[in-house]
Short mmCIF file of C-alpha atoms and ligand atoms in Angstrom, two decimals:
data_model
loop_
_atom_site.label_atom_id
_atom_site.label_comp_id
_atom_site.label_asym_id
_atom_site.label_seq_id
_atom_site.Cartn_x
_atom_site.Cartn_y
_atom_site.Cartn_z
CA UNK A 258 96.04 140.86 165.90
CA UNK A 259 95.48 142.81 162.31
CA UNK A 260 93.66 141.43 159.77
CA UNK A 261 96.17 141.07 157.22
CA UNK A 262 97.84 138.27 159.99
CA UNK A 263 94.66 136.80 159.53
CA UNK A 264 95.98 133.18 158.41
CA UNK A 265 93.79 131.00 159.99
CA UNK A 266 90.06 130.75 160.86
CA UNK A 267 88.51 128.14 162.83
CA UNK A 268 84.56 127.56 163.43
CA UNK A 269 82.95 125.20 166.25
CA UNK A 270 80.22 123.98 165.69
CA UNK A 271 79.15 122.60 162.16
CA UNK A 272 75.38 123.08 162.42
CA UNK A 273 73.23 125.24 160.39
CA UNK A 274 75.32 128.24 160.95
CA UNK A 275 79.21 127.04 161.59
CA UNK A 276 79.46 125.15 158.45
CA UNK A 277 78.04 128.30 156.53
CA UNK A 278 79.83 131.09 158.06
CA UNK A 279 83.10 128.66 157.21
CA UNK A 280 82.26 127.32 153.32
CA UNK A 281 81.89 131.14 153.30
CA UNK A 282 84.83 132.40 154.81
CA UNK A 283 87.05 129.55 152.61
CA UNK A 284 85.24 131.25 149.68
CA UNK A 285 86.93 134.17 150.50
CA UNK A 286 90.24 132.74 150.14
CA UNK A 287 90.76 132.22 154.13
CA UNK A 288 92.24 128.85 155.32
CA UNK A 289 88.74 127.62 157.78
CA UNK A 290 88.84 124.72 159.83
CA UNK A 291 85.60 123.29 161.22
CA UNK A 292 84.97 121.17 164.24
CA UNK A 293 81.89 119.90 165.79
CA UNK A 294 81.60 117.60 168.94
CA UNK A 295 79.47 115.35 167.31
CA UNK A 296 81.66 113.33 165.20
CA UNK A 297 78.32 111.80 162.83
CA UNK A 298 78.17 115.31 161.53
CA UNK A 299 81.47 115.58 160.04
CA UNK A 300 80.83 113.46 156.44
CA UNK A 301 77.26 115.23 156.50
CA UNK A 302 79.04 118.84 156.41
CA UNK A 303 81.12 116.93 153.69
CA UNK A 304 78.26 115.96 151.57
CA UNK A 305 76.57 119.55 151.93
CA UNK A 306 79.97 121.24 150.88
CA UNK A 307 80.26 119.05 148.02
CA UNK A 308 76.23 119.79 146.75
CA UNK A 309 76.71 123.62 147.87
CA UNK A 310 79.95 123.95 145.86
CA UNK A 311 78.33 122.16 142.99
CA UNK A 312 75.82 124.02 143.30
CA UNK A 313 76.72 127.27 142.93
CA UNK A 314 78.92 126.16 139.42
CA UNK A 315 75.42 124.96 137.67
CA UNK A 316 73.89 128.24 138.78
CA UNK A 317 77.34 129.80 137.21
CA UNK A 318 78.20 131.80 140.63
CA UNK A 319 81.45 129.91 140.96
CA UNK A 320 83.61 129.18 138.28
CA UNK A 321 85.03 125.19 138.79
CA UNK A 322 88.33 126.65 139.40
CA UNK A 323 86.82 129.01 142.41
CA UNK A 324 85.50 125.86 143.44
CA UNK A 325 88.51 124.33 143.59
CA UNK A 326 90.27 126.82 145.27
CA UNK A 327 87.51 126.50 147.87
CA UNK A 328 88.15 123.14 148.43
CA UNK A 329 92.14 124.06 149.02
CA UNK A 330 90.54 126.49 152.18
CA UNK A 331 87.68 124.17 153.63
CA UNK A 332 88.73 121.85 156.07
CA UNK A 333 86.34 119.53 157.97
CA UNK A 334 88.76 119.13 161.23
CA UNK A 335 88.55 115.70 163.13
CA UNK A 336 88.83 117.33 166.75
CA UNK A 337 88.68 121.04 167.95
CA UNK A 338 92.08 120.50 169.12
CA UNK A 339 93.16 119.80 165.42
CA UNK A 340 90.59 123.30 164.33
CA UNK A 341 91.81 125.96 166.75
CA UNK A 342 95.86 125.04 166.99
CA UNK A 343 97.23 128.09 165.54
CA UNK A 344 93.68 130.00 164.61
CA UNK A 345 93.94 133.32 164.30
CA UNK A 346 90.29 134.06 164.94
CA UNK A 347 87.88 131.22 166.29
CA UNK A 348 84.58 131.71 165.54
CA UNK A 349 81.95 129.62 168.33
CA UNK A 350 78.40 128.28 166.74
CA UNK A 351 77.80 125.89 169.42
CA UNK A 352 74.05 125.15 170.84
CA UNK A 353 72.73 128.02 172.10
CA UNK A 354 73.34 126.69 176.16
CA UNK A 355 75.25 129.34 178.62
CA UNK A 356 76.73 126.27 180.69
CA UNK A 357 77.92 124.09 177.41
CA UNK A 358 79.21 127.25 176.08
CA UNK A 359 81.38 128.16 179.20
CA UNK A 360 83.10 124.66 179.47
CA UNK A 361 83.84 125.21 175.59
CA UNK A 362 85.77 128.34 176.18
CA UNK A 363 87.50 127.06 179.12
CA UNK A 364 88.79 124.49 177.69
CA UNK A 365 89.14 126.76 174.60
CA UNK A 366 91.62 128.97 176.37
CA UNK A 367 94.09 125.83 177.14
CA UNK A 368 94.17 125.58 173.30
CA UNK A 369 94.82 128.75 171.58
CA UNK A 370 97.28 131.42 171.74
CA UNK A 371 96.41 134.80 174.20
CA UNK A 372 96.35 136.36 171.36
CA UNK A 373 93.82 134.65 168.95
CA UNK A 374 90.14 136.45 168.64
CA UNK A 375 87.56 135.04 170.18
CA UNK A 376 83.92 135.03 168.75
CA UNK A 377 80.80 134.09 169.51
CA UNK A 378 77.74 133.76 167.26
CA UNK A 379 75.57 133.82 169.98
CA UNK A 380 71.88 135.70 169.21
CA UNK A 381 71.13 136.00 172.67
CA UNK A 382 73.92 135.44 175.29
CA UNK A 383 76.67 137.96 175.51
CA UNK A 384 80.76 137.82 175.41
CA UNK A 385 80.94 139.57 178.59
CA UNK A 386 79.19 136.07 179.90
CA UNK A 387 82.13 134.51 179.23
CA UNK A 388 84.79 136.85 179.90
CA UNK A 389 86.23 135.00 182.99
CA UNK A 390 86.67 131.70 181.09
CA UNK A 391 89.18 133.27 178.93
CA UNK A 392 92.80 135.28 179.62
CA UNK A 393 93.17 138.32 178.30
CA UNK A 394 88.91 138.94 177.27
CA UNK A 395 89.56 141.71 175.59
CA UNK A 396 89.86 139.84 172.91
CA UNK A 397 86.21 138.21 173.22
CA UNK A 398 83.19 139.75 171.18
CA UNK A 399 79.99 138.39 169.50
CA UNK A 400 80.13 137.89 165.79
CA UNK A 401 76.21 137.59 164.79
CA UNK A 402 75.29 136.23 161.27
CA UNK A 403 72.30 135.90 159.99
CA UNK A 404 70.91 132.66 158.60
CA UNK A 405 71.14 131.77 155.54
CA UNK A 406 74.83 132.97 156.60
CA UNK A 407 76.31 131.95 153.13
CA UNK A 408 73.23 134.86 151.69
CA UNK A 409 73.02 137.30 154.43
CA UNK A 410 75.09 140.31 154.06
CA UNK A 411 74.96 141.51 157.61
CA UNK A 412 77.10 140.81 160.39
CA UNK A 413 76.63 142.43 163.70
CA UNK A 414 79.83 143.08 165.84
CA UNK A 415 78.89 143.65 169.35
CA UNK A 416 80.83 145.11 172.12
CA UNK A 417 81.38 144.09 175.55
CA UNK A 418 82.13 145.78 178.18
CA UNK A 419 85.50 143.86 177.64
CA UNK A 420 86.10 143.84 174.06
CA UNK A 421 89.01 146.16 172.81
CA UNK A 422 88.25 148.70 169.72
CA UNK A 423 90.92 146.69 168.32
CA UNK A 424 89.21 143.31 168.59
CA UNK A 425 85.77 144.59 167.23
CA UNK A 426 88.22 146.85 164.01
CA UNK A 427 89.92 142.97 163.64
CA UNK A 428 85.64 141.44 163.37
CA UNK A 429 85.12 144.46 161.29
CA UNK A 430 87.55 144.07 158.78
CA UNK A 431 87.10 140.09 158.66
CA UNK A 432 83.25 140.78 157.64
CA UNK A 433 84.33 143.25 154.72
CA UNK A 434 86.93 140.41 153.91
CA UNK A 435 84.56 137.76 153.83
CA UNK A 436 81.71 139.79 151.58
CA UNK A 437 79.86 141.08 154.48
CA UNK A 438 78.38 144.23 155.61
CA UNK A 439 79.19 144.57 159.40
CA UNK A 440 77.76 147.01 161.99
CA UNK A 441 79.32 148.03 165.11
CA UNK A 442 77.44 147.53 167.97
CA UNK A 443 78.46 149.78 170.69
CA UNK A 444 76.54 148.13 173.89
CA UNK A 445 75.33 144.69 174.37
CA UNK A 446 71.91 144.72 174.52
CA UNK A 447 69.29 142.19 174.32
CA UNK A 448 68.69 141.27 170.06
CA UNK A 449 71.40 143.45 168.87
CA UNK A 450 69.73 145.72 166.24
CA UNK A 451 68.45 144.22 163.45
CA UNK A 452 66.17 141.13 165.85
CA UNK A 453 64.96 144.04 168.06
CA UNK A 454 64.20 145.64 164.94
CA UNK A 455 62.15 142.11 164.16
CA UNK A 456 60.81 141.77 167.52
CA UNK A 457 59.26 145.27 167.66
CA UNK A 458 57.86 144.90 164.16
CA UNK A 459 56.93 141.36 164.89
CA UNK A 460 55.65 142.55 168.60
CA UNK A 461 52.95 145.86 166.81
CA UNK A 462 51.61 142.87 163.97
CA UNK A 463 50.87 140.60 166.63
CA UNK A 464 49.06 142.85 168.89
CA UNK A 465 46.96 144.21 165.84
CA UNK A 466 45.83 140.50 165.58
CA UNK A 467 44.86 140.10 169.10
CA UNK A 468 42.85 143.25 169.06
CA UNK A 469 40.94 142.18 165.71
CA UNK A 470 42.40 145.13 164.21
CA UNK A 471 43.11 143.58 161.34
CA UNK A 472 44.17 139.49 159.95
CA UNK A 473 47.91 138.38 159.44
CA UNK A 474 47.07 138.65 155.57
CA UNK A 475 46.14 142.26 156.17
CA UNK A 476 48.56 143.27 157.72
CA UNK A 477 51.25 141.47 156.26
CA UNK A 478 49.73 143.12 153.06
CA UNK A 479 50.18 147.25 154.46
CA UNK A 480 53.62 146.31 155.33
CA UNK A 481 54.83 145.29 151.75
CA UNK A 482 52.50 147.41 150.03
CA UNK A 483 52.85 150.31 152.28
CA UNK A 484 56.58 150.31 153.92
CA UNK A 485 57.75 148.16 150.69
CA UNK A 486 58.96 145.53 153.00
CA UNK A 487 60.09 142.08 150.77
CA UNK A 488 57.68 139.89 153.19
CA UNK A 489 55.54 140.75 156.24
CA UNK A 490 55.88 140.07 159.60
CA UNK A 491 53.29 136.84 159.68
CA UNK A 492 54.78 135.23 156.11
CA UNK A 493 58.36 136.07 157.54
CA UNK A 494 57.78 133.94 160.79
CA UNK A 495 56.84 131.33 159.24
CA UNK A 496 59.69 131.18 156.94
CA UNK A 497 61.24 131.18 160.25
CA UNK A 498 59.80 129.26 162.33
CA UNK A 499 56.69 130.00 164.84
CA UNK A 500 57.77 127.90 167.19
CA UNK A 501 61.37 130.12 167.62
CA UNK A 502 59.38 133.21 167.61
CA UNK A 503 57.27 131.72 171.10
CA UNK A 504 60.72 130.31 172.63
CA UNK A 505 61.54 133.45 172.15
CA UNK A 506 58.49 135.31 173.86
CA UNK A 507 58.13 132.17 176.51
CA UNK A 508 62.26 132.77 177.32
CA UNK A 509 61.25 136.39 178.21
CA UNK A 510 58.27 135.40 180.11
CA UNK A 511 60.48 133.02 182.03
CA UNK A 512 62.68 135.06 183.29
CA UNK A 513 60.73 138.18 184.10
CA UNK A 514 57.18 137.29 184.00
CA UNK A 515 56.49 139.31 181.41
CA UNK A 516 53.40 138.27 178.34
CA UNK A 517 54.56 140.55 175.77
CA UNK A 518 52.05 140.84 172.64
CA UNK A 519 51.25 137.40 170.96
CA UNK A 520 52.26 135.09 173.78
CA UNK A 521 48.89 133.39 173.89
CA UNK A 522 48.44 133.75 170.60
CA UNK A 523 51.84 131.92 169.36
CA UNK A 524 51.72 129.37 172.48
CA UNK A 525 48.40 127.87 171.00
CA UNK A 526 49.69 127.62 167.28
CA UNK A 527 52.73 126.16 168.82
CA UNK A 528 50.82 123.61 170.44
CA UNK A 529 48.90 122.70 167.36
CA UNK A 530 52.10 122.12 165.46
CA UNK A 531 51.37 124.77 162.92
CA UNK A 532 54.87 126.56 162.99
CA UNK A 533 55.26 127.58 159.66
CA UNK A 534 56.70 126.22 156.30
CA UNK A 535 58.20 123.48 158.21
CA UNK A 536 55.04 121.66 159.50
CA UNK A 537 53.26 122.70 156.25
CA UNK A 538 50.65 125.22 158.26
CA UNK A 539 51.88 128.69 159.75
CA UNK A 540 50.12 131.56 159.63
CA UNK A 541 49.36 130.77 156.33
CA UNK A 542 49.07 126.79 154.65
CA UNK A 543 51.85 125.28 152.74
CA UNK A 544 50.56 122.61 150.82
CA UNK A 545 52.96 119.71 150.00
CA UNK A 546 53.98 120.05 146.52
P1 NAI B 254 72.48 123.88 165.55
O1 NAI B 254 72.24 123.02 166.48
O2 NAI B 254 72.17 123.86 164.10
O3 NAI B 254 73.88 123.69 165.53
C1 NAI B 254 75.34 123.36 166.65
C2 NAI B 254 76.17 122.70 166.25
O4 NAI B 254 77.13 122.92 167.58
C3 NAI B 254 75.46 121.22 166.05
O5 NAI B 254 76.39 120.74 165.39
C4 NAI B 254 76.14 120.35 167.60
O6 NAI B 254 76.50 119.12 166.94
C5 NAI B 254 77.61 121.11 168.01
N1 NAI B 254 77.79 121.70 169.53
C6 NAI B 254 77.17 121.60 170.52
N2 NAI B 254 78.10 121.20 171.67
C7 NAI B 254 79.23 121.70 171.40
C8 NAI B 254 80.48 121.52 172.05
N3 NAI B 254 80.76 121.64 173.03
N4 NAI B 254 81.29 121.61 171.34
C9 NAI B 254 81.61 121.47 169.58
N5 NAI B 254 80.19 121.71 169.08
C10 NAI B 254 79.23 121.09 169.44
O7 NAI B 254 72.56 125.32 166.02
P2 NAI B 254 72.66 126.91 165.06
O8 NAI B 254 71.92 126.94 164.78
O9 NAI B 254 73.89 126.68 164.13
O10 NAI B 254 73.26 127.71 166.31
C11 NAI B 254 74.02 127.90 166.62
C12 NAI B 254 74.92 128.95 167.25
O11 NAI B 254 74.41 130.51 166.11
C13 NAI B 254 73.78 130.07 168.62
O12 NAI B 254 74.37 130.10 169.37
C14 NAI B 254 72.76 130.63 167.94
O13 NAI B 254 72.27 131.21 169.04
C15 NAI B 254 73.77 131.32 166.99
N6 NAI B 254 72.92 131.83 165.94
C16 NAI B 254 72.26 130.92 165.03
C17 NAI B 254 70.80 131.29 164.17
C18 NAI B 254 69.95 130.71 163.50
O14 NAI B 254 69.51 130.79 162.99
N7 NAI B 254 69.97 129.38 163.77
C19 NAI B 254 71.33 132.86 163.41
C20 NAI B 254 72.53 133.41 164.22
C21 NAI B 254 72.98 132.88 165.45
#
C-alpha cells in the first residue's frame, strides 16, 4: 500500500481519541469513517463534530468552505463492517484491554482486504500482541497519537518485530499527509518515546518531593524557568490526571512488584480524589469559576 493509493480510512472507537483522529483525517481531505461498539455514542460524536467545526469557523481557523468539505469527508458509520469495508487503513482506538482488542482484530481480519494497513493507537499494548489475529501481520503497527489529537503534532509509528518497513513508511506518510510530525520508533518499548521521557521526568520530580527536597510548586518553577518547559511536571500531571499517573505506577507494581518513586504519594492522592483539574484539586487547587 502506497500513500497515493489511500482513499478510505476507518477509525474504530469513537471515544476521546478516535473521534479526534477521525476528524483530523477528514480535515486533511481523506474520506474517513468512524464507528463504535456503543450506538449511543454516535449522536454524541455528531454533535461534537458540529460544535468543533463551528468553533473553528468562529475562531477563523477554518473557512466555511473548508468545513463543508470536511463534513463531506467525515462519516459516522452505523456498524464496524460499514466503516472497514474497502478501507485502505484501519486505526483502532478502542478500550485499552488486550483481550478485547484481540477479539476485535480477529473479527476485523474477516472484514478487510489482505493489504489493508492495520494500526493500533494503543499507548501500552504492542501491535505484535495481535499478530496472530490477522493474516499478513507485516501490515500491523502502532500508530500512536497524543491527546488532544486534533492539536498535538506528534505521532509515533512503532515498528513491531512483524511490521514491514513498507508499513512504517505508509504510516509516516499518512501522518505527514494529515498534518502530523511523525517519528519512527524502531522497537517496541514500554511508553515508546514521548511517554517514556515524560515518565522519567515525573519519576524524578516525585522522588524529589518524597525526599523532602522541594515542594511540587518549586519543582515546577525549576522545570519552567531553568529548563524552559512550558509546564512543570506537577502542573502537567494535574492536567492529564493524577489518577492516570497512579494507574501507570500501579500497573507496573501489579505486573512486576516494583514500587516506582511516587507510588505511595500518588495512591494517597488517588484515594483522596485529588485527581487534578478534573476533580478541582490535585497538586494545585482549581476553584470552580
Ligand atoms: P475511550 O474510552 O474514550 O474510548 C474508547 C471507545 O471504544 C469507547 O467509545 C467504546 O465504546 C469503544 N469500544 C470499546 N470496545 C469496542 C469494540 N470492541 N469495538 C468498537 N468500539 C469499542 O478511550 P480513549 O482514551 O479514546 O483510548 C482509546 C485508545 O487510545 C486506547 O488504546 C488508549 O491506550 C489509546 N490512547 C489514549 C490516549 C489518551 O490520552 N486517552 C492517548 C493516546 C492513545
